[in-house]
Short mmCIF file of C-alpha atoms and ligand atoms in Angstrom, two decimals:
data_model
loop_
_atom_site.label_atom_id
_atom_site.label_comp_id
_atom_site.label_asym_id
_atom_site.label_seq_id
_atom_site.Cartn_x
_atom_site.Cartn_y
_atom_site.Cartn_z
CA UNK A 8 3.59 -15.53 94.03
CA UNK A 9 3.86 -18.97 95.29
CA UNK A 10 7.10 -18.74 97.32
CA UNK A 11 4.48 -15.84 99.77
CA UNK A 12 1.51 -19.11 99.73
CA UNK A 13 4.21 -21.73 100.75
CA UNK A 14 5.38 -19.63 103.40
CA UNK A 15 1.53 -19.12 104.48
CA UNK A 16 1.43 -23.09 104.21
CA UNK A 17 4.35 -23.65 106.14
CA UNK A 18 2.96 -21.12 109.09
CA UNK A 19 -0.32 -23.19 108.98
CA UNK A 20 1.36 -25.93 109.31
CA UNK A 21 3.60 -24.93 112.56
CA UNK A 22 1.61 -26.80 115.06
CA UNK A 23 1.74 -29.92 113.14
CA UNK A 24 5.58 -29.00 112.51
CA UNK A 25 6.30 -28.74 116.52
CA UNK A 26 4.28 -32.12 117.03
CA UNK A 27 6.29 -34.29 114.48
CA UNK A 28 9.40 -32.66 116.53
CA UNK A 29 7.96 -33.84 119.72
CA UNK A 30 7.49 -37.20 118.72
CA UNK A 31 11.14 -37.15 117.51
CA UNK A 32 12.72 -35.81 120.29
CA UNK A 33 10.99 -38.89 122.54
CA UNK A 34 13.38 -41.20 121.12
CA UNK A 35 16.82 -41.34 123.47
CA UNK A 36 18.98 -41.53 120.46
CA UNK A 37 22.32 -41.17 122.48
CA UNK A 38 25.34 -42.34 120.00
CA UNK A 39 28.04 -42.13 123.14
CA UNK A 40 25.54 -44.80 124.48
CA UNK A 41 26.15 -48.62 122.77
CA UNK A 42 22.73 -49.85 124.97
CA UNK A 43 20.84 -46.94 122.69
CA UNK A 44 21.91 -47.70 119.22
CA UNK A 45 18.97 -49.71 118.69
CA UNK A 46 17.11 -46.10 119.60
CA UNK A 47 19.41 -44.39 117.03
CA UNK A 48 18.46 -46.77 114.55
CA UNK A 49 14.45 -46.62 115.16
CA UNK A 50 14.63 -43.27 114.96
CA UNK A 51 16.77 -43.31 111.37
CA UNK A 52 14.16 -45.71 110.13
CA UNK A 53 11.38 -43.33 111.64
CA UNK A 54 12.92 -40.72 109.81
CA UNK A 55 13.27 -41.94 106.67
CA UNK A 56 9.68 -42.93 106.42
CA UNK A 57 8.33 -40.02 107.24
CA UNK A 58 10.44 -38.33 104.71
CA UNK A 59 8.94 -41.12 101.97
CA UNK A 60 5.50 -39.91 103.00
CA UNK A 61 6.37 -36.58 102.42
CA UNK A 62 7.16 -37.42 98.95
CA UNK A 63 11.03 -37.96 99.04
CA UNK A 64 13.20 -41.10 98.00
CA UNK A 65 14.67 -42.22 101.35
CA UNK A 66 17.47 -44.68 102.55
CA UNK A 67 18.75 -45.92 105.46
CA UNK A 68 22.24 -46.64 105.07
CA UNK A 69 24.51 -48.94 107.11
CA UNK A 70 28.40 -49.05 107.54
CA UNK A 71 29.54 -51.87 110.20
CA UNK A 72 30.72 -51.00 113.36
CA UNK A 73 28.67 -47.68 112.89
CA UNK A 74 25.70 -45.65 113.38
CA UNK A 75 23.11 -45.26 110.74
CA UNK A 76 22.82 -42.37 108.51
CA UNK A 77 19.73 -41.42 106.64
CA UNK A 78 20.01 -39.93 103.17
CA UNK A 79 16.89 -38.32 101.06
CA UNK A 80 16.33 -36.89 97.76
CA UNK A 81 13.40 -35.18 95.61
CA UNK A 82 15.63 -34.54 92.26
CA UNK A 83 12.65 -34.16 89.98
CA UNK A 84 13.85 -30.55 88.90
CA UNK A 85 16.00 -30.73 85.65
CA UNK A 86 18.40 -28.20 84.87
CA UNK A 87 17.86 -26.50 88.65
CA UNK A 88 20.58 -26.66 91.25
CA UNK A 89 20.54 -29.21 94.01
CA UNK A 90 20.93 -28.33 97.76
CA UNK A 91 21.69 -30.50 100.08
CA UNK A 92 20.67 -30.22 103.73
CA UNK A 93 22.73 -31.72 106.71
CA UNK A 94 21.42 -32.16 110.04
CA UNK A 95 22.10 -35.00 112.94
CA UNK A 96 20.06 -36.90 114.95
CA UNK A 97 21.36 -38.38 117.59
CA UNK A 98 21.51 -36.87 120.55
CA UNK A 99 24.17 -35.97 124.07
CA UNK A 100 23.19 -37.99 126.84
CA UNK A 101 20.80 -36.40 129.33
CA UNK A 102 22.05 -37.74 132.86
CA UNK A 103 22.38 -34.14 134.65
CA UNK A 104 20.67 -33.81 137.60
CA UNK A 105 19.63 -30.29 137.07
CA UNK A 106 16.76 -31.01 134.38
CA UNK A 107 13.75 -29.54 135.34
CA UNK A 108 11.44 -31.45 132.66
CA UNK A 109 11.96 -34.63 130.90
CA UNK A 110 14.73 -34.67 128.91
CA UNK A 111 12.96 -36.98 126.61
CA UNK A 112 9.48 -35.83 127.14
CA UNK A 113 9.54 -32.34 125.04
CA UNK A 114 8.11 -29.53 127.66
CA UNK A 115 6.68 -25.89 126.45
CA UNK A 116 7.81 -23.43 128.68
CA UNK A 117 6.88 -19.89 127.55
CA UNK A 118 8.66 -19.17 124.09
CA UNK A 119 11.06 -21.94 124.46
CA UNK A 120 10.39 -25.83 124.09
CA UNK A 121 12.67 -28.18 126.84
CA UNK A 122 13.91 -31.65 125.88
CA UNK A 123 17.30 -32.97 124.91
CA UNK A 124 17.99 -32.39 120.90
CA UNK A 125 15.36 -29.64 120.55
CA UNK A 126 17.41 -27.36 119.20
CA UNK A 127 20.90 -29.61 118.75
CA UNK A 128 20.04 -30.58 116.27
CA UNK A 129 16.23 -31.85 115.75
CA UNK A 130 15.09 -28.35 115.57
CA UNK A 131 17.60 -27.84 112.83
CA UNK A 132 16.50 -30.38 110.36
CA UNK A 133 12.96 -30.82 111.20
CA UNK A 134 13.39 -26.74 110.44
CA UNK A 135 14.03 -28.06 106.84
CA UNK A 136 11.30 -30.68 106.68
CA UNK A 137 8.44 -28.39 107.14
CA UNK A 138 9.72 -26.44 104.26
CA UNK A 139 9.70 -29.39 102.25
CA UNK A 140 6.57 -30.26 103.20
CA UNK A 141 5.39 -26.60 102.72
CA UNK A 142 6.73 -26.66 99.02
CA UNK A 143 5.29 -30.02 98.26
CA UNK A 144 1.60 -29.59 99.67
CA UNK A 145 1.49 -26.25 98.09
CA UNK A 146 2.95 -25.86 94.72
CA UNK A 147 3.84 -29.85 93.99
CA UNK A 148 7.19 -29.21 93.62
CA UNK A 149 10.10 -27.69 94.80
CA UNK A 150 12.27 -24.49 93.33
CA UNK A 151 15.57 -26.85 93.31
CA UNK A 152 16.46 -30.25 94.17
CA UNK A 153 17.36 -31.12 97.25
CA UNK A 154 19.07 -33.44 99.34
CA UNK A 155 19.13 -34.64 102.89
CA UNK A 156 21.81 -36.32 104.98
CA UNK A 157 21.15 -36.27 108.04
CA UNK A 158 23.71 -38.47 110.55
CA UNK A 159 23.56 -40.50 113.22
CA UNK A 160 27.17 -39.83 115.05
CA UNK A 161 27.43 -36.64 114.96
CA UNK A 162 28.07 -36.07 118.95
CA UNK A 163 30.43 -38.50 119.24
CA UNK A 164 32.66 -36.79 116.94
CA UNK A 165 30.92 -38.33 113.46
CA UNK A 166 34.21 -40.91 113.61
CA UNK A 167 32.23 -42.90 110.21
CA UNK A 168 30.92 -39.64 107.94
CA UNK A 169 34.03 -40.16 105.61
CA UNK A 170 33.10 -43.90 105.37
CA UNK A 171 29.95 -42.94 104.61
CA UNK A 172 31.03 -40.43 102.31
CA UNK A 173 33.35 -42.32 100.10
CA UNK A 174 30.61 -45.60 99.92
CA UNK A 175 27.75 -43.71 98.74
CA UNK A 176 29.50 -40.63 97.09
CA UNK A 177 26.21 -39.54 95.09
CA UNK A 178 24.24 -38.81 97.63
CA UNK A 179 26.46 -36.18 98.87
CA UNK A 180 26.26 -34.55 95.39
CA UNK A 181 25.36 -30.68 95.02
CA UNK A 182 25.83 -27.58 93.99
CA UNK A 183 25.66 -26.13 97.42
CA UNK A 184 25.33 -27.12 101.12
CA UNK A 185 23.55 -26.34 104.10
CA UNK A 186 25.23 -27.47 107.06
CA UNK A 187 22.30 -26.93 110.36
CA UNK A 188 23.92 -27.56 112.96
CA UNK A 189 25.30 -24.15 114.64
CA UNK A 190 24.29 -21.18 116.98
CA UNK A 191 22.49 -17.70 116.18
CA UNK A 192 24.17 -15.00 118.22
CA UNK A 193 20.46 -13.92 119.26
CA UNK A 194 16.81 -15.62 118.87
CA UNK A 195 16.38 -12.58 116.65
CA UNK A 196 20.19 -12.78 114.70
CA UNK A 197 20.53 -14.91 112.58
CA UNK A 198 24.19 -16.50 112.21
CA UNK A 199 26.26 -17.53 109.59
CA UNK A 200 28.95 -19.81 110.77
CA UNK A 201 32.54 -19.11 108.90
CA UNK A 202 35.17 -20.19 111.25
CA UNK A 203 35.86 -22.95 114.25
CA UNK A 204 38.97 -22.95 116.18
CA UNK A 205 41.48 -26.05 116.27
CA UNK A 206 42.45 -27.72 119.37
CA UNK A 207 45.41 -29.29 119.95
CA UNK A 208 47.12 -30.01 123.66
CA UNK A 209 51.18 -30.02 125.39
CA UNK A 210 52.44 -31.34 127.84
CA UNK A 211 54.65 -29.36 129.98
CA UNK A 212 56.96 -31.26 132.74
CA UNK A 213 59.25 -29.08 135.24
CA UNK A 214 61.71 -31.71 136.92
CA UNK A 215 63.83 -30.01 139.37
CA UNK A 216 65.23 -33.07 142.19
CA UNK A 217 65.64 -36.70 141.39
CA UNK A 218 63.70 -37.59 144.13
CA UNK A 219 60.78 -35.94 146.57
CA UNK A 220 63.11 -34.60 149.72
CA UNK A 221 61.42 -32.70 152.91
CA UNK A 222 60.51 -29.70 152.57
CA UNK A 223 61.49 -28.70 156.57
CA UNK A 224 64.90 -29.80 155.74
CA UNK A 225 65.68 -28.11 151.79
CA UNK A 226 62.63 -25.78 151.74
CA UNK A 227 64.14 -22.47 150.94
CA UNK A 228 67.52 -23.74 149.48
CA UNK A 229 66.35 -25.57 146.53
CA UNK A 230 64.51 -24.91 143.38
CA UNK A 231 60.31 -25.52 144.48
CA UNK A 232 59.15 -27.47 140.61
CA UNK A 233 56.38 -26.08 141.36
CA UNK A 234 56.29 -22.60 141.84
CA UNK A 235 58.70 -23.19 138.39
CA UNK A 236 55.96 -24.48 136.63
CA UNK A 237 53.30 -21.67 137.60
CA UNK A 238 56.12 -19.29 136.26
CA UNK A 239 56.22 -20.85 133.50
CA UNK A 240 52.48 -21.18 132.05
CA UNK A 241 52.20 -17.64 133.76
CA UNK A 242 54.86 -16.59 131.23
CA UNK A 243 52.46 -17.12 128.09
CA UNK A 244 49.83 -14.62 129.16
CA UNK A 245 49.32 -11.29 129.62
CA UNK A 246 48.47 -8.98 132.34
CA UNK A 247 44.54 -9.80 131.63
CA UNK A 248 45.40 -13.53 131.59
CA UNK A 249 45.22 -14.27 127.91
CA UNK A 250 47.47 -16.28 125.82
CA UNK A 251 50.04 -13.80 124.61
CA UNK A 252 52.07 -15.93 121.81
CA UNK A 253 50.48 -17.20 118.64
CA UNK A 254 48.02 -13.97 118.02
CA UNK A 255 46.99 -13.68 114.46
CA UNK A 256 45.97 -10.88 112.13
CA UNK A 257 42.29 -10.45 111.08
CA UNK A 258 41.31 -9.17 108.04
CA UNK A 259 38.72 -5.85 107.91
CA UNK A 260 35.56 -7.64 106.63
CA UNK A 261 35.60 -10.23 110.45
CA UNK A 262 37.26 -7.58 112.67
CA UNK A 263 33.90 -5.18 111.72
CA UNK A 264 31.28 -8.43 111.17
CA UNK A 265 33.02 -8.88 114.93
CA UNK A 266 31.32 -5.40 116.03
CA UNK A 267 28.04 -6.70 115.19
CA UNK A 268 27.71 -9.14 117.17
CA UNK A 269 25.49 -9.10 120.12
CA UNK A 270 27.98 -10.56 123.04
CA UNK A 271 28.15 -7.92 125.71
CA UNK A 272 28.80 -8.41 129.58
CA UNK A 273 25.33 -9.70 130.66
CA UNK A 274 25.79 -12.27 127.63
CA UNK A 275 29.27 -12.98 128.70
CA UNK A 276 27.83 -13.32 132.68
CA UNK A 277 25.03 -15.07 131.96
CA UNK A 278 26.33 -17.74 129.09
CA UNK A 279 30.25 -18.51 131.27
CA UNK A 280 28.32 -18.38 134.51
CA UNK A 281 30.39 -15.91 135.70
CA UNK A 282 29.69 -14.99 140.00
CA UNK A 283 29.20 -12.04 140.99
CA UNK A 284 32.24 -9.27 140.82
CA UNK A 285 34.00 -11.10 138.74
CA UNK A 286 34.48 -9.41 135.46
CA UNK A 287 35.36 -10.72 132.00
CA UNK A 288 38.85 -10.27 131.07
CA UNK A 289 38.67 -6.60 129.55
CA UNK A 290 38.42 -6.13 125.21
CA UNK A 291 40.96 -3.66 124.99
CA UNK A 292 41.31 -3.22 121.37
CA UNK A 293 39.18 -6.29 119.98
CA UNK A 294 35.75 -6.96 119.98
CA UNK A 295 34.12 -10.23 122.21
CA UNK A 296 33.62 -11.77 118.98
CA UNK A 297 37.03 -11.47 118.35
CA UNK A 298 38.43 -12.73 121.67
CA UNK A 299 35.96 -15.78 121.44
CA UNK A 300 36.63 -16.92 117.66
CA UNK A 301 39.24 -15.54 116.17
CA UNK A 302 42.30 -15.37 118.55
CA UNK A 303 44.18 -18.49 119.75
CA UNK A 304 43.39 -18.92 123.53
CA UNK A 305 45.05 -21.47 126.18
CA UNK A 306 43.51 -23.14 129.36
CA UNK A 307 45.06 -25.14 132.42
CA UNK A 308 42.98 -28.16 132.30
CA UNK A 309 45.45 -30.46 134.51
CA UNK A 310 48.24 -30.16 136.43
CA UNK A 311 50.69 -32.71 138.85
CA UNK A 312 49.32 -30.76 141.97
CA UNK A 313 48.20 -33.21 144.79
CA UNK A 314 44.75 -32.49 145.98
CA UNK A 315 44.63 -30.87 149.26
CA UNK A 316 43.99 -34.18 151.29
CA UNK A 317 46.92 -35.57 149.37
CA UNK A 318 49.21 -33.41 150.55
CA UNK A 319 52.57 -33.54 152.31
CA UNK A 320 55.33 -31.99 153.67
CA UNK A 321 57.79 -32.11 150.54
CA UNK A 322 59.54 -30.59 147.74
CA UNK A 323 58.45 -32.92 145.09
CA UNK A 324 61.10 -33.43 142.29
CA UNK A 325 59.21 -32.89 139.04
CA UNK A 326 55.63 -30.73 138.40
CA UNK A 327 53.13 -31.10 135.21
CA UNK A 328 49.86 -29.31 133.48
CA UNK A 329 48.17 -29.83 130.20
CA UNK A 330 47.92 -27.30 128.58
CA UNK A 331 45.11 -27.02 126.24
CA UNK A 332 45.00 -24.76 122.71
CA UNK A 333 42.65 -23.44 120.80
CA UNK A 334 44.42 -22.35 117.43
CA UNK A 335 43.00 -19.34 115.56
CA UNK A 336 40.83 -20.30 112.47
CA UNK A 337 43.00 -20.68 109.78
CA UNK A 338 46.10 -21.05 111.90
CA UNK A 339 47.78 -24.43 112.41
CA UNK A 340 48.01 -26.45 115.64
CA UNK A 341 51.25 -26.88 114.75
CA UNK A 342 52.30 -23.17 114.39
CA UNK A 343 50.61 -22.55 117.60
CA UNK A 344 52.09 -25.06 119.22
CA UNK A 345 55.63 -24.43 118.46
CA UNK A 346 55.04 -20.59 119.54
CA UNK A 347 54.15 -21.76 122.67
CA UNK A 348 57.08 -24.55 123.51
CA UNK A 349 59.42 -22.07 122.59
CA UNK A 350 58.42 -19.59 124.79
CA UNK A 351 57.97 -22.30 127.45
CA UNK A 352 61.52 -23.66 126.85
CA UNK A 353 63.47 -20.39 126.97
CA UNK A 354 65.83 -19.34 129.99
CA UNK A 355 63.67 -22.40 132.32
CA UNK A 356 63.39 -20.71 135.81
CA UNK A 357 65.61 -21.51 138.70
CA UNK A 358 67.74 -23.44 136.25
CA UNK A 359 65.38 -26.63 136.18
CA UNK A 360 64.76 -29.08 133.34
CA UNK A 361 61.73 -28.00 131.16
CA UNK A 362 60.08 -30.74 128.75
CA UNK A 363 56.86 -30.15 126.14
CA UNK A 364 55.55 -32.59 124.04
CA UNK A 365 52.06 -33.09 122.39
CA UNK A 366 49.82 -35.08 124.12
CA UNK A 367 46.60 -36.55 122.39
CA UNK A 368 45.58 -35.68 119.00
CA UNK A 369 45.32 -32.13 117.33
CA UNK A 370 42.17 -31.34 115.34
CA UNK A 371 42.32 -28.57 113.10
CA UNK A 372 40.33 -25.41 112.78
CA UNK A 373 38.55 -24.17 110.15
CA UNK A 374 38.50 -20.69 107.95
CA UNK A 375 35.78 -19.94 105.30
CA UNK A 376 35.18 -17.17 103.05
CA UNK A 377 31.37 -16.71 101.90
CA UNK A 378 31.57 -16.07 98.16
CA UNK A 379 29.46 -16.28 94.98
CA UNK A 380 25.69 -16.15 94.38
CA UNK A 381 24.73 -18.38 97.18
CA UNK A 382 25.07 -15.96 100.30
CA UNK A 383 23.55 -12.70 98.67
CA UNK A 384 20.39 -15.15 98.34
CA UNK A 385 20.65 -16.63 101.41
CA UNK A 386 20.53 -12.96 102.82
CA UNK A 387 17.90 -12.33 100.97
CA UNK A 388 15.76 -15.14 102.47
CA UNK A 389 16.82 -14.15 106.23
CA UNK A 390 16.14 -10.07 105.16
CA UNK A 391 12.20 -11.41 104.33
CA UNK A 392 11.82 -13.60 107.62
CA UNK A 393 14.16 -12.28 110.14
CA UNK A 394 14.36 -8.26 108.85
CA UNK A 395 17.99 -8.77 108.67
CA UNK A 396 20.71 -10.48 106.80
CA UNK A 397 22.78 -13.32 108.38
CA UNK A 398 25.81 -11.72 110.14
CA UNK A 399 28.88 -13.80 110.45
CA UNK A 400 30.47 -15.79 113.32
CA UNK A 401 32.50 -18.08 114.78
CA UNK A 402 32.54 -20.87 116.84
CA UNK A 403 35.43 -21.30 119.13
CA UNK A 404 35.21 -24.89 119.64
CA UNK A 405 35.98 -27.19 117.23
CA UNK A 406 33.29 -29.55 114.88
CA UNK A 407 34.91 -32.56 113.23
CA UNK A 408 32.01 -32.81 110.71
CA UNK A 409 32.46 -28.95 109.31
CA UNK A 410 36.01 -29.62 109.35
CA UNK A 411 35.50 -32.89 107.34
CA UNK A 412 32.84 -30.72 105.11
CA UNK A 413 35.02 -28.05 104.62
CA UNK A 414 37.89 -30.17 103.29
CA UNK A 415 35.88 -32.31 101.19
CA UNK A 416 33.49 -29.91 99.78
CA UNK A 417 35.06 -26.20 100.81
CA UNK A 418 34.69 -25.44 97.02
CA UNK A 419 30.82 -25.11 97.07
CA UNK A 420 28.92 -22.54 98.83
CA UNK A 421 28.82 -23.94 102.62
CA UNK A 422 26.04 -22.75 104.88
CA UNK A 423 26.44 -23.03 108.26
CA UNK A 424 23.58 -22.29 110.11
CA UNK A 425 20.89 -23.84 112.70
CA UNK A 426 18.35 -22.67 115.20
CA UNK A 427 20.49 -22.79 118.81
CA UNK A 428 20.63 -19.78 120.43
CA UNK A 429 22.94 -18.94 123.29
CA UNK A 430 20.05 -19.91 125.85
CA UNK A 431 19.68 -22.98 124.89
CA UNK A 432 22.45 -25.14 126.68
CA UNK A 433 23.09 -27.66 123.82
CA UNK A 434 25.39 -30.57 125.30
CA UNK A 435 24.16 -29.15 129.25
CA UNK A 436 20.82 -29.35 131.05
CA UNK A 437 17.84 -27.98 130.62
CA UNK A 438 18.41 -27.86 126.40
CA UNK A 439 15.82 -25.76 124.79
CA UNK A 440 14.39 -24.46 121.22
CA UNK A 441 13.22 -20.70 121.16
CA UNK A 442 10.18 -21.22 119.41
CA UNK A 443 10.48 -17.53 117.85
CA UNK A 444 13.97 -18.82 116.03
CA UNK A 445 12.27 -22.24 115.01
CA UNK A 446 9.62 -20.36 112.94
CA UNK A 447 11.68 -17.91 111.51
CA UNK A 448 14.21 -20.70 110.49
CA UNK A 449 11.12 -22.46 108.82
CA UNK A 450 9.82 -19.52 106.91
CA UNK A 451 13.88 -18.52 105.98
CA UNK A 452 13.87 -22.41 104.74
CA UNK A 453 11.05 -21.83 102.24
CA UNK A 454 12.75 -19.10 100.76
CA UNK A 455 15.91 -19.82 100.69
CA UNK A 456 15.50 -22.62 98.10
CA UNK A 457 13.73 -20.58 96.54
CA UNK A 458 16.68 -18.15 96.45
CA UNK A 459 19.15 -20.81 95.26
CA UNK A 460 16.85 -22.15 92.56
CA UNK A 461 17.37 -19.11 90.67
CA UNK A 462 20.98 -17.40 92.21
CA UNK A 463 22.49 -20.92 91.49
CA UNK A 464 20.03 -21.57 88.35
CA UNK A 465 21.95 -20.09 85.57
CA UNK A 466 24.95 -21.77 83.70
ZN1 ZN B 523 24.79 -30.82 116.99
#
């Protein structure tokens, strides 16, 4: 059968596969970085000649005032679906301290390949390319047509993708779409992304004097704004310190796909970089997975409080914090954020003046329900590689290009899916590729167009 000689050809082939990933990965493509554009754009153009040698039609296309994005197609399958394959290649900037290697000089360590983009996302699309390649060297052709897009902003928040989108339409044309750009729970689980959180902020101001007075002289008479505003955001959570408002229902098929997933306390330690005897805040009756993707959640991220070399010997008349939510998949910023100001602006403590607005903009979360042919098959090609079908998950952060996918294209059969792994510190130092994943993500490549050509073949 040729799809079992293409995947021979594409394990041949790995050592090649890892060096054309190197050489990637050398460029410092860093978007949030105007002196590196010019690396962003030798890399597109890099890109899209390799993928002409490989035997696909390739563009470089420019918007003004925007990073290039790189588009490729091999369509020469009548009357077989087309896929099309997203993947990004520009990169975070690299500045920690804490590297150990290069971060643009790809390192092999053990199992696990250092260098910034190796697995967000280079891994993810070159992942794609060798199974291309694989299909083309083998066999001549491919099982279904396929498309690339891979972009050049996505870590600065892919601000241009619609642009893009609505100049060249066609090239964003297909039946279904794999997005590679996300986490497996495990380098031996494979993950199928169907939810992100939203995140929208508040403000919340306590004013309680018209002016700062001495705290010697009114200090236990008058209201401390404060101690009010600790009240307050202590109000919202419960006794485990979770956001109490805003909780959402979760239907049987996540709550038990929740179960499956691999995040247990050493997970929890090592990935939050938890010290020692401090615990995670307790399940109680929800999984991790759960906790982590599919319940709102609120953090203090600033607050009014003078530092402690700032301080002084006052009441001060008003207190602030930021407060910043993440809103359920599926549930709106807004709804969340009306839960919460009404709770904040009920019975104010000590009698003082309570204010919450928004501050900055919301993004939305996203909700997706796998149906149709698509994800039996795509199962089917991660049962052959990986021995076990993707399992779904969440992420709890937010991704303005799945959003932006999902609302342009949620009809089709979106696959999220990549080759991070929670050890691999995407965005931090020290980034790495499991090499394990990388294969198995190659070989789950070759089949899974395979797959599609015939699930998504029929009329
Ligand atoms: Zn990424």
């Amino acid at each position: 059968m040729s799809v079992e000689r293409v995947a021979q050809r594409a394990e041949a082939q790995f050592q090649d596969t890892l060096d054309s990933l190197c050489s990637y990965l050398r460029h410092p493509a860093i978007s949030s970085k105007p002196e590196r554009a010019s690396d962003v754009l030798a890399l597109a153009n890099r890109v899209a000649h390799d993928l002409r040698e490989l035997g696909l039609e390739s563009t470089v296309h420019e918007l003004p005032d925007a990073l290039p994005l790189v588009s490729a197609h091999w369509m020469l399958a009548p009357g077989r679906p087309t896929l099309l394959v997203y993947g990004h290649l520009d990169l975070q900037p690299a500045d920690e301290p804490e590297w150990e290697t290069p971060p643009h000089e790809p390192t092999r360590r053990g199992e696990r390949l250092f260098g910034r983009g190796a697995a967000d996302d280079m891994g993810g699309w070159v992942s794609h390319l060798a199974a291309i390649r694989a299909w083309l060297d083998e066999d001549g052709s491919l099982p279904c047509n396929l498309r690339l897009i891979i972009e050049g902003e996505e870590e600065i928040g892919s601000p241009n993708l619609e642009r893009y989108m609505d100049a060249w339409p066609e090239v964003f044309e297909a039946d279904a779409m794999v997005l590679t750009d996300c986490e497996n729970p495990a380098p031996d689980v494979p993950g199928l992304t169907v939810s992100l959180r939203g995140l929208c902020e508040l403000e919340l101001v306590v004013d309680a004097l018209s002016a700062d007075v001495h705290s010697g002289l009114w200090g236990g008479m008058v209201p401390d704004a404060g101690l009010a505003l600790m009240r307050l955001i202590d109000r919202l959570t419960d006794e485990d310190g979770r956001l109490k408002v805003g909780r959402v229902a979760i239907d049987d098929a996540r709550r038990v796909a929740g179960t499956k997933v691999p995040i247990g306390e050493p997970e929890i330690r090592a990935g939050a970089r938890l010290l020692d005897g401090v615990p995670p805040l307790p399940n109680r009756d929800k999984s991790s997975a759960e906790w982590l993707w599919w319940q709102p959640a609120m953090t203090v991220i600033a607050t009014s409080f003078a530092p402690p070399e700032k301080k002084k010997n006052a009441l001060r008349r008003r207190a602030s914090a930021i407060l910043s939510l993440r809103a359920a998949p599926g549930q709106s910023t807004a709804d969340l954020s009306s839960v919460v100001t009404e709770a904040l602006m009920k019975d104010p403590p000590f009698g003082v003046h309570v204010n919450v607005r928004p501050h900055g903009s919301p993004g939305e979360g996203w909700l997706y329900t796998p149906r149709g042919p698509a994800f039996p098959a795509a199962d089917r090609a991660y049962l052959a590689t990986w021995g076990r079908p993707l399992v779904q998950v969440g992420i709890g952060g937010s991704i303005p290009f799945v959003a932006l996918f999902g609302r342009r294209f949620g009809d089709k059969p979106l696959i999220l899916n990549g080759v991070m792994d929670p050890a691999t510190t995407a965005h931090g130092p020290n980034e790495s590729l499991h090499l394990g994943t990388f294969a198995k993500s190659i070989q789950a490549n070759v089949r899974l167009y395979d797959e599609l050509g015939r699930a998504l073949g029929a009329p």
